[in-house]
Amino acid sequence: MRARSHRESLPKSPGSRGTGPGTRGANLDRMASGSEHLRPNLHEYLVAHSSPPDALLRDLIAETAAKFPDRVTFQIGPEQGTFMTMLASLMGARQVVEVGTFTGYSSLCLARGLADSGKLLCCDVSEEWTTLARAYWQKAGLADRIELRLGPALGTLRALPAGRRIDLAFIDADKQGYLGYWEELVPRIRPGGVILVDNTLLHGRIFAAAPDPDAQAIKDFNEQVLRDERVELVMLPVGDGLTLARAK
């Protein structure tokens, strides 16, 4: 049986929207997840007044949509990608880990923010999806700064050296695995380092009277990390909910 993907299978979000004609981010959200929990007019304004993705990222969005049309919601939205590049750059991040790579949009954004000599370790289980990611890493001139390890991410993280050396980590993978990834990453994040966790609103499914297993896992994760005294955190209404945790 094929190993389960790090990214869960989600239906296309009903909150996914185009940005309207004439805006700088026009039509991007038809192919990638945007900040769906904002009112449409607010989201359109937000995207139109943020630095847009360049031609390479736009090509990756389009090629992902063409090759994997039923999986486009696995890709982060352009405003989230810009935020992640800026955050990595502001931090001067040199050691970065990504759990859940898909076709490489988020990894490109993270790698572009790396400091000189910085490295990004990507964890995923899909050769098919990450083949596209590798092609775009090469096109971006970043292939030598990104290492991909195929296999269950929990094993990859457990094999990392002990010690607080990671500057920045991004979790965007199978939702029921989040807590396990968190527990492996937090002890390895340097003081002042950051963990970003995606989909912490999970399309609003966490508010259901009887949440499905993935939604319940995210709901439990949110409550548990809130009580984790090793970090301070804030949940941002970016994408489908983005939790930013800073290690103490």
PDB file of C-alpha atoms in Angstrom:
ATOM      1  CA  MET A   1       0.000   0.000   0.000  1.00  0.00           C
ATOM      2  CA  ARG A   2       1.310   3.436  -0.884  1.00  0.00           C
ATOM      3  CA  ALA A   3       2.604   5.422   2.063  1.00  0.00           C
ATOM      4  CA  ARG A   4       0.244   8.174   3.154  1.00  0.00           C
ATOM      5  CA  SER A   5       1.094  11.639   1.948  1.00  0.00           C
ATOM      6  CA  HIS A   6       2.250  14.199   4.466  1.00  0.00           C
ATOM      7  CA  ARG A   7      -0.544  16.471   3.252  1.00  0.00           C
ATOM      8  CA  GLU A   8      -4.066  15.339   3.988  1.00  0.00           C
ATOM      9  CA  SER A   9      -6.680  15.032   1.267  1.00  0.00           C
ATOM     10  CA  LEU A  10      -8.930  18.055   1.543  1.00  0.00           C
ATOM     11  CA  PRO A  11     -11.805  19.119  -0.672  1.00  0.00           C
ATOM     12  CA  LYS A  12     -11.262  22.357  -2.540  1.00  0.00           C
ATOM     13  CA  SER A  13     -11.964  25.101  -0.054  1.00  0.00           C
ATOM     14  CA  PRO A  14     -15.291  26.864  -0.519  1.00  0.00           C
ATOM     15  CA  GLY A  15     -13.516  30.014   0.673  1.00  0.00           C
ATOM     16  CA  SER A  16     -11.054  30.038  -2.209  1.00  0.00           C
ATOM     17  CA  ARG A  17     -11.532  33.219  -4.224  1.00  0.00           C
ATOM     18  CA  GLY A  18     -10.171  35.152  -7.178  1.00  0.00           C
ATOM     19  CA  THR A  19      -8.882  38.629  -6.446  1.00  0.00           C
ATOM     20  CA  GLY A  20     -10.818  40.366  -9.190  1.00  0.00           C
ATOM     21  CA  PRO A  21      -9.661  41.957 -12.408  1.00  0.00           C
ATOM     22  CA  GLY A  22      -7.030  44.623 -12.316  1.00  0.00           C
ATOM     23  CA  THR A  23      -5.427  43.619  -9.016  1.00  0.00           C
ATOM     24  CA  ARG A  24      -1.800  42.553  -8.736  1.00  0.00           C
ATOM     25  CA  GLY A  25      -2.690  39.091  -7.438  1.00  0.00           C
ATOM     26  CA  ALA A  26      -5.549  38.518  -9.853  1.00  0.00           C
ATOM     27  CA  ASN A  27      -6.730  34.921 -10.258  1.00  0.00           C
ATOM     28  CA  LEU A  28      -4.019  33.396  -8.074  1.00  0.00           C
ATOM     29  CA  ASP A  29      -6.475  32.117  -5.499  1.00  0.00           C
ATOM     30  CA  ARG A  30      -8.218  29.950  -8.033  1.00  0.00           C
ATOM     31  CA  MET A  31      -5.066  27.830  -8.001  1.00  0.00           C
ATOM     32  CA  ALA A  32      -3.722  28.219  -4.465  1.00  0.00           C
ATOM     33  CA  SER A  33      -5.137  28.592  -0.980  1.00  0.00           C
ATOM     34  CA  GLY A  34      -5.573  32.177   0.158  1.00  0.00           C
ATOM     35  CA  SER A  35      -6.513  33.729   3.482  1.00  0.00           C
ATOM     36  CA  GLU A  36      -9.943  32.202   3.212  1.00  0.00           C
ATOM     37  CA  HIS A  37     -11.274  33.238   6.616  1.00  0.00           C
ATOM     38  CA  LEU A  38     -11.210  36.924   5.702  1.00  0.00           C
ATOM     39  CA  ARG A  39     -14.141  38.652   4.021  1.00  0.00           C
ATOM     40  CA  PRO A  40     -13.709  38.563   0.212  1.00  0.00           C
ATOM     41  CA  ASN A  41     -13.212  42.306  -0.158  1.00  0.00           C
ATOM     42  CA  LEU A  42     -10.646  42.367   2.648  1.00  0.00           C
ATOM     43  CA  HIS A  43      -8.760  39.422   1.193  1.00  0.00           C
ATOM     44  CA  GLU A  44      -8.731  41.006  -2.274  1.00  0.00           C
ATOM     45  CA  TYR A  45      -7.346  44.225  -0.822  1.00  0.00           C
ATOM     46  CA  LEU A  46      -4.728  42.366   1.215  1.00  0.00           C
ATOM     47  CA  VAL A  47      -3.424  40.433  -1.808  1.00  0.00           C
ATOM     48  CA  ALA A  48      -3.502  43.496  -4.069  1.00  0.00           C
ATOM     49  CA  HIS A  49      -1.376  45.434  -1.568  1.00  0.00           C
ATOM     50  CA  SER A  50       1.237  42.750  -0.965  1.00  0.00           C
ATOM     51  CA  SER A  51       4.291  42.030  -3.100  1.00  0.00           C
ATOM     52  CA  PRO A  52       3.064  39.508  -5.696  1.00  0.00           C
ATOM     53  CA  PRO A  53       4.761  36.223  -6.573  1.00  0.00           C
ATOM     54  CA  ASP A  54       7.259  36.478  -9.392  1.00  0.00           C
ATOM     55  CA  ALA A  55       7.077  34.684 -12.735  1.00  0.00           C
ATOM     56  CA  LEU A  56       8.723  31.503 -11.427  1.00  0.00           C
ATOM     57  CA  LEU A  57       6.262  31.133  -8.560  1.00  0.00           C
ATOM     58  CA  ARG A  58       3.350  31.904 -10.880  1.00  0.00           C
ATOM     59  CA  ASP A  59       4.568  29.175 -13.216  1.00  0.00           C
ATOM     60  CA  LEU A  60       4.737  26.732 -10.321  1.00  0.00           C
ATOM     61  CA  ILE A  61       1.187  27.622  -9.260  1.00  0.00           C
ATOM     62  CA  ALA A  62      -0.055  27.045 -12.806  1.00  0.00           C
ATOM     63  CA  GLU A  63       1.862  23.801 -13.340  1.00  0.00           C
ATOM     64  CA  THR A  64       0.719  22.421  -9.999  1.00  0.00           C
ATOM     65  CA  ALA A  65      -2.892  23.206 -10.908  1.00  0.00           C
ATOM     66  CA  ALA A  66      -2.482  21.522 -14.295  1.00  0.00           C
ATOM     67  CA  LYS A  67      -0.823  18.369 -12.969  1.00  0.00           C
ATOM     68  CA  PHE A  68      -2.632  18.002  -9.640  1.00  0.00           C
ATOM     69  CA  PRO A  69      -5.970  19.818 -10.037  1.00  0.00           C
ATOM     70  CA  ASP A  70      -7.582  18.004  -7.113  1.00  0.00           C
ATOM     71  CA  ARG A  71      -4.739  18.926  -4.767  1.00  0.00           C
ATOM     72  CA  VAL A  72      -4.300  22.670  -5.305  1.00  0.00           C
ATOM     73  CA  THR A  73      -5.374  23.461  -1.736  1.00  0.00           C
ATOM     74  CA  PHE A  74      -2.197  21.751  -0.544  1.00  0.00           C
ATOM     75  CA  GLN A  75      -0.264  24.767  -1.830  1.00  0.00           C
ATOM     76  CA  ILE A  76       0.033  27.839   0.368  1.00  0.00           C
ATOM     77  CA  GLY A  77      -1.328  31.145  -0.904  1.00  0.00           C
ATOM     78  CA  PRO A  78       0.904  33.881  -2.327  1.00  0.00           C
ATOM     79  CA  GLU A  79       0.522  36.230   0.650  1.00  0.00           C
ATOM     80  CA  GLN A  80       1.628  33.455   3.006  1.00  0.00           C
ATOM     81  CA  GLY A  81       4.612  32.660   0.811  1.00  0.00           C
ATOM     82  CA  THR A  82       5.728  36.291   0.822  1.00  0.00           C
ATOM     83  CA  PHE A  83       5.351  36.413   4.603  1.00  0.00           C
ATOM     84  CA  MET A  84       7.470  33.285   5.026  1.00  0.00           C
ATOM     85  CA  THR A  85      10.254  34.607   2.796  1.00  0.00           C
ATOM     86  CA  MET A  86      10.335  37.861   4.740  1.00  0.00           C
ATOM     87  CA  LEU A  87      10.300  36.086   8.102  1.00  0.00           C
ATOM     88  CA  ALA A  88      13.193  33.793   7.175  1.00  0.00           C
ATOM     89  CA  SER A  89      15.149  36.782   5.884  1.00  0.00           C
ATOM     90  CA  LEU A  90      14.452  38.939   8.937  1.00  0.00           C
ATOM     91  CA  MET A  91      15.583  36.103  11.191  1.00  0.00           C
ATOM     92  CA  GLY A  92      18.759  35.504   9.212  1.00  0.00           C
ATOM     93  CA  ALA A  93      17.731  31.842   9.173  1.00  0.00           C
ATOM     94  CA  ARG A  94      20.490  29.357   8.401  1.00  0.00           C
ATOM     95  CA  GLN A  95      18.957  26.059   9.524  1.00  0.00           C
ATOM     96  CA  VAL A  96      15.368  25.550   8.350  1.00  0.00           C
ATOM     97  CA  VAL A  97      13.154  22.452   8.323  1.00  0.00           C
ATOM     98  CA  GLU A  98       9.943  21.939   6.369  1.00  0.00           C
ATOM     99  CA  VAL A  99       7.535  19.072   7.089  1.00  0.00           C
ATOM    100  CA  GLY A 100       5.294  18.603   4.047  1.00  0.00           C
ATOM    101  CA  THR A 101       6.694  19.902   0.747  1.00  0.00           C
ATOM    102  CA  PHE A 102       4.144  19.009  -1.966  1.00  0.00           C
ATOM    103  CA  THR A 103       5.293  20.661  -5.241  1.00  0.00           C
ATOM    104  CA  GLY A 104       7.675  23.102  -3.614  1.00  0.00           C
ATOM    105  CA  TYR A 105       6.022  26.514  -3.369  1.00  0.00           C
ATOM    106  CA  SER A 106       6.558  26.919   0.381  1.00  0.00           C
ATOM    107  CA  SER A 107      10.097  25.511   0.194  1.00  0.00           C
ATOM    108  CA  LEU A 108      11.008  28.016  -2.523  1.00  0.00           C
ATOM    109  CA  CYS A 109       9.673  30.825  -0.367  1.00  0.00           C
ATOM    110  CA  LEU A 110      11.635  29.649   2.660  1.00  0.00           C
ATOM    111  CA  ALA A 111      14.836  29.028   0.700  1.00  0.00           C
ATOM    112  CA  ARG A 112      14.713  32.493  -0.824  1.00  0.00           C
ATOM    113  CA  GLY A 113      14.851  33.957   2.670  1.00  0.00           C
ATOM    114  CA  LEU A 114      17.845  31.937   3.842  1.00  0.00           C
ATOM    115  CA  ALA A 115      20.962  33.699   5.030  1.00  0.00           C
ATOM    116  CA  ASP A 116      24.240  33.085   3.224  1.00  0.00           C
ATOM    117  CA  SER A 117      25.261  29.425   3.627  1.00  0.00           C
ATOM    118  CA  GLY A 118      21.771  28.612   4.937  1.00  0.00           C
ATOM    119  CA  LYS A 119      20.210  25.203   4.294  1.00  0.00           C
ATOM    120  CA  LEU A 120      16.641  23.943   4.084  1.00  0.00           C
ATOM    121  CA  LEU A 121      15.708  20.341   4.904  1.00  0.00           C
ATOM    122  CA  CYS A 122      12.436  19.192   3.327  1.00  0.00           C
ATOM    123  CA  CYS A 123      10.481  16.151   4.496  1.00  0.00           C
ATOM    124  CA  ASP A 124       7.865  14.438   2.323  1.00  0.00           C
ATOM    125  CA  VAL A 125       6.791  10.976   1.199  1.00  0.00           C
ATOM    126  CA  SER A 126       5.742  11.649  -2.403  1.00  0.00           C
ATOM    127  CA  GLU A 127       8.271  11.188  -5.176  1.00  0.00           C
ATOM    128  CA  GLU A 128       5.658  12.329  -7.695  1.00  0.00           C
ATOM    129  CA  TRP A 129       4.914  15.698  -6.079  1.00  0.00           C
ATOM    130  CA  THR A 130       8.480  16.473  -5.088  1.00  0.00           C
ATOM    131  CA  THR A 131       9.792  15.758  -8.589  1.00  0.00           C
ATOM    132  CA  LEU A 132       8.062  18.978  -9.603  1.00  0.00           C
ATOM    133  CA  ALA A 133       9.505  20.698  -6.543  1.00  0.00           C
ATOM    134  CA  ARG A 134      13.033  19.615  -7.499  1.00  0.00           C
ATOM    135  CA  ALA A 135      12.590  20.999 -11.007  1.00  0.00           C
ATOM    136  CA  TYR A 136      11.619  24.404  -9.655  1.00  0.00           C
ATOM    137  CA  TRP A 137      14.395  24.425  -7.062  1.00  0.00           C
ATOM    138  CA  GLN A 138      16.774  23.924  -9.973  1.00  0.00           C
ATOM    139  CA  LYS A 139      15.140  26.697 -12.014  1.00  0.00           C
ATOM    140  CA  ALA A 140      15.424  29.038  -9.025  1.00  0.00           C
ATOM    141  CA  GLY A 141      19.136  28.267  -8.574  1.00  0.00           C
ATOM    142  CA  LEU A 142      18.442  26.937  -5.067  1.00  0.00           C
ATOM    143  CA  ALA A 143      18.849  23.185  -5.515  1.00  0.00           C
ATOM    144  CA  ASP A 144      22.213  23.186  -3.730  1.00  0.00           C
ATOM    145  CA  ARG A 145      20.624  24.791  -0.652  1.00  0.00           C
ATOM    146  CA  ILE A 146      17.716  22.370  -0.298  1.00  0.00           C
ATOM    147  CA  GLU A 147      17.896  18.760   0.850  1.00  0.00           C
ATOM    148  CA  LEU A 148      14.873  16.489   0.349  1.00  0.00           C
ATOM    149  CA  ARG A 149      14.433  13.398   2.493  1.00  0.00           C
ATOM    150  CA  LEU A 150      11.690  11.083   1.302  1.00  0.00           C
ATOM    151  CA  GLY A 151      10.049   8.945   3.961  1.00  0.00           C
ATOM    152  CA  PRO A 152       7.883   9.362   7.057  1.00  0.00           C
ATOM    153  CA  ALA A 153       8.770  12.750   8.519  1.00  0.00           C
ATOM    154  CA  LEU A 154       8.664  11.585  12.108  1.00  0.00           C
ATOM    155  CA  GLY A 155      11.576   9.259  11.479  1.00  0.00           C
ATOM    156  CA  THR A 156      13.501  11.974   9.661  1.00  0.00           C
ATOM    157  CA  LEU A 157      13.020  14.418  12.540  1.00  0.00           C
ATOM    158  CA  ARG A 158      13.977  11.854  15.166  1.00  0.00           C
ATOM    159  CA  ALA A 159      17.229  11.233  13.299  1.00  0.00           C
ATOM    160  CA  LEU A 160      18.233  14.901  13.472  1.00  0.00           C
ATOM    161  CA  PRO A 161      21.010  15.802  15.913  1.00  0.00           C
ATOM    162  CA  ALA A 162      19.973  16.755  19.417  1.00  0.00           C
ATOM    163  CA  GLY A 163      20.587  20.324  20.470  1.00  0.00           C
ATOM    164  CA  ARG A 164      18.866  23.620  19.749  1.00  0.00           C
ATOM    165  CA  ARG A 165      20.196  24.469  16.300  1.00  0.00           C
ATOM    166  CA  ILE A 166      17.163  25.000  14.048  1.00  0.00           C
ATOM    167  CA  ASP A 167      16.219  28.606  13.352  1.00  0.00           C
ATOM    168  CA  LEU A 168      12.881  28.107  11.631  1.00  0.00           C
ATOM    169  CA  ALA A 169      10.532  25.179  11.004  1.00  0.00           C
ATOM    170  CA  PHE A 170       7.316  24.897   8.998  1.00  0.00           C
ATOM    171  CA  ILE A 171       4.726  22.164   9.609  1.00  0.00           C
ATOM    172  CA  ASP A 172       2.192  21.602   6.825  1.00  0.00           C
ATOM    173  CA  ALA A 173       1.572  17.890   6.648  1.00  0.00           C
ATOM    174  CA  ASP A 174      -0.867  15.169   7.746  1.00  0.00           C
ATOM    175  CA  LYS A 175      -2.940  16.751  10.489  1.00  0.00           C
ATOM    176  CA  GLN A 176      -2.978  13.801  12.849  1.00  0.00           C
ATOM    177  CA  GLY A 177       0.814  13.840  12.804  1.00  0.00           C
ATOM    178  CA  TYR A 178       1.196  17.466  13.874  1.00  0.00           C
ATOM    179  CA  LEU A 179       1.735  16.834  17.560  1.00  0.00           C
ATOM    180  CA  GLY A 180       4.440  14.248  16.896  1.00  0.00           C
ATOM    181  CA  TYR A 181       6.294  16.651  14.594  1.00  0.00           C
ATOM    182  CA  TRP A 182       5.927  19.426  17.167  1.00  0.00           C
ATOM    183  CA  GLU A 183       7.409  17.299  19.933  1.00  0.00           C
ATOM    184  CA  GLU A 184      10.443  16.455  17.811  1.00  0.00           C
ATOM    185  CA  LEU A 185      11.004  20.017  16.614  1.00  0.00           C
ATOM    186  CA  VAL A 186      10.513  22.130  19.752  1.00  0.00           C
ATOM    187  CA  PRO A 187      13.580  20.731  21.580  1.00  0.00           C
ATOM    188  CA  ARG A 188      15.662  21.398  18.452  1.00  0.00           C
ATOM    189  CA  ILE A 189      14.628  25.031  17.906  1.00  0.00           C
ATOM    190  CA  ARG A 190      17.168  27.574  19.099  1.00  0.00           C
ATOM    191  CA  PRO A 191      16.089  30.146  21.695  1.00  0.00           C
ATOM    192  CA  GLY A 192      14.214  32.811  19.776  1.00  0.00           C
ATOM    193  CA  GLY A 193      13.688  30.465  16.836  1.00  0.00           C
ATOM    194  CA  VAL A 194      10.273  29.987  15.292  1.00  0.00           C
ATOM    195  CA  ILE A 195       7.904  27.187  14.322  1.00  0.00           C
ATOM    196  CA  LEU A 196       5.167  27.984  11.798  1.00  0.00           C
ATOM    197  CA  VAL A 197       2.192  25.622  11.763  1.00  0.00           C
ATOM    198  CA  ASP A 198      -0.252  25.720   8.862  1.00  0.00           C
ATOM    199  CA  ASN A 199      -3.988  24.951   8.688  1.00  0.00           C
ATOM    200  CA  THR A 200      -4.644  25.541  12.377  1.00  0.00           C
ATOM    201  CA  LEU A 201      -8.201  26.674  11.522  1.00  0.00           C
ATOM    202  CA  LEU A 202      -8.682  23.747   9.107  1.00  0.00           C
ATOM    203  CA  HIS A 203     -11.329  25.414   6.966  1.00  0.00           C
ATOM    204  CA  GLY A 204     -13.482  25.992  10.037  1.00  0.00           C
ATOM    205  CA  ARG A 205     -13.961  22.265  10.616  1.00  0.00           C
ATOM    206  CA  ILE A 206     -12.532  22.578  14.135  1.00  0.00           C
ATOM    207  CA  PHE A 207     -15.770  24.342  15.130  1.00  0.00           C
ATOM    208  CA  ALA A 208     -18.047  21.453  14.133  1.00  0.00           C
ATOM    209  CA  ALA A 209     -20.149  19.867  16.863  1.00  0.00           C
ATOM    210  CA  ALA A 210     -18.601  16.497  16.011  1.00  0.00           C
ATOM    211  CA  PRO A 211     -15.253  17.219  14.301  1.00  0.00           C
ATOM    212  CA  ASP A 212     -13.862  14.692  11.838  1.00  0.00           C
ATOM    213  CA  PRO A 213     -10.593  12.980  12.896  1.00  0.00           C
ATOM    214  CA  ASP A 214      -8.302  15.521  11.222  1.00  0.00           C
ATOM    215  CA  ALA A 215     -10.258  18.454  12.625  1.00  0.00           C
ATOM    216  CA  GLN A 216     -10.238  16.924  16.091  1.00  0.00           C
ATOM    217  CA  ALA A 217      -6.478  16.409  15.814  1.00  0.00           C
ATOM    218  CA  ILE A 218      -5.972  20.085  14.940  1.00  0.00           C
ATOM    219  CA  LYS A 219      -8.340  21.194  17.695  1.00  0.00           C
ATOM    220  CA  ASP A 220      -6.425  19.093  20.241  1.00  0.00           C
ATOM    221  CA  PHE A 221      -3.102  20.317  18.843  1.00  0.00           C
ATOM    222  CA  ASN A 222      -4.133  23.962  19.207  1.00  0.00           C
ATOM    223  CA  GLU A 223      -5.117  23.447  22.838  1.00  0.00           C
ATOM    224  CA  GLN A 224      -1.983  21.508  23.701  1.00  0.00           C
ATOM    225  CA  VAL A 225       0.507  23.946  22.185  1.00  0.00           C
ATOM    226  CA  LEU A 226      -1.280  26.830  23.901  1.00  0.00           C
ATOM    227  CA  ARG A 227      -0.294  25.203  27.210  1.00  0.00           C
ATOM    228  CA  ASP A 228       3.282  24.465  26.109  1.00  0.00           C
ATOM    229  CA  GLU A 229       5.484  26.611  28.343  1.00  0.00           C
ATOM    230  CA  ARG A 230       8.495  26.151  26.058  1.00  0.00           C
ATOM    231  CA  VAL A 231       7.038  28.608  23.539  1.00  0.00           C
ATOM    232  CA  GLU A 232       5.017  31.769  23.199  1.00  0.00           C
ATOM    233  CA  LEU A 233       2.649  31.854  20.274  1.00  0.00           C
ATOM    234  CA  VAL A 234       0.148  33.766  18.208  1.00  0.00           C
ATOM    235  CA  MET A 235      -2.392  32.444  15.716  1.00  0.00           C
ATOM    236  CA  LEU A 236      -2.571  34.565  12.563  1.00  0.00           C
ATOM    237  CA  PRO A 237      -5.499  34.743  10.100  1.00  0.00           C
ATOM    238  CA  VAL A 238      -3.140  34.022   7.215  1.00  0.00           C
ATOM    239  CA  GLY A 239      -4.049  31.263   4.788  1.00  0.00           C
ATOM    240  CA  ASP A 240      -6.087  28.662   6.650  1.00  0.00           C
ATOM    241  CA  GLY A 241      -4.786  29.772  10.044  1.00  0.00           C
ATOM    242  CA  LEU A 242      -1.045  30.071  10.652  1.00  0.00           C
ATOM    243  CA  THR A 243       0.299  29.593  14.172  1.00  0.00           C
ATOM    244  CA  LEU A 244       3.633  31.271  14.890  1.00  0.00           C
ATOM    245  CA  ALA A 245       5.449  29.888  17.928  1.00  0.00           C
ATOM    246  CA  ARG A 246       8.651  31.425  19.307  1.00  0.00           C
ATOM    247  CA  ALA A 247      10.893  29.193  21.389  1.00  0.00           C
ATOM    248  CA  LYS A 248      11.886  30.538  24.784  1.00  0.00           C
TER     249      LYS A 248
END
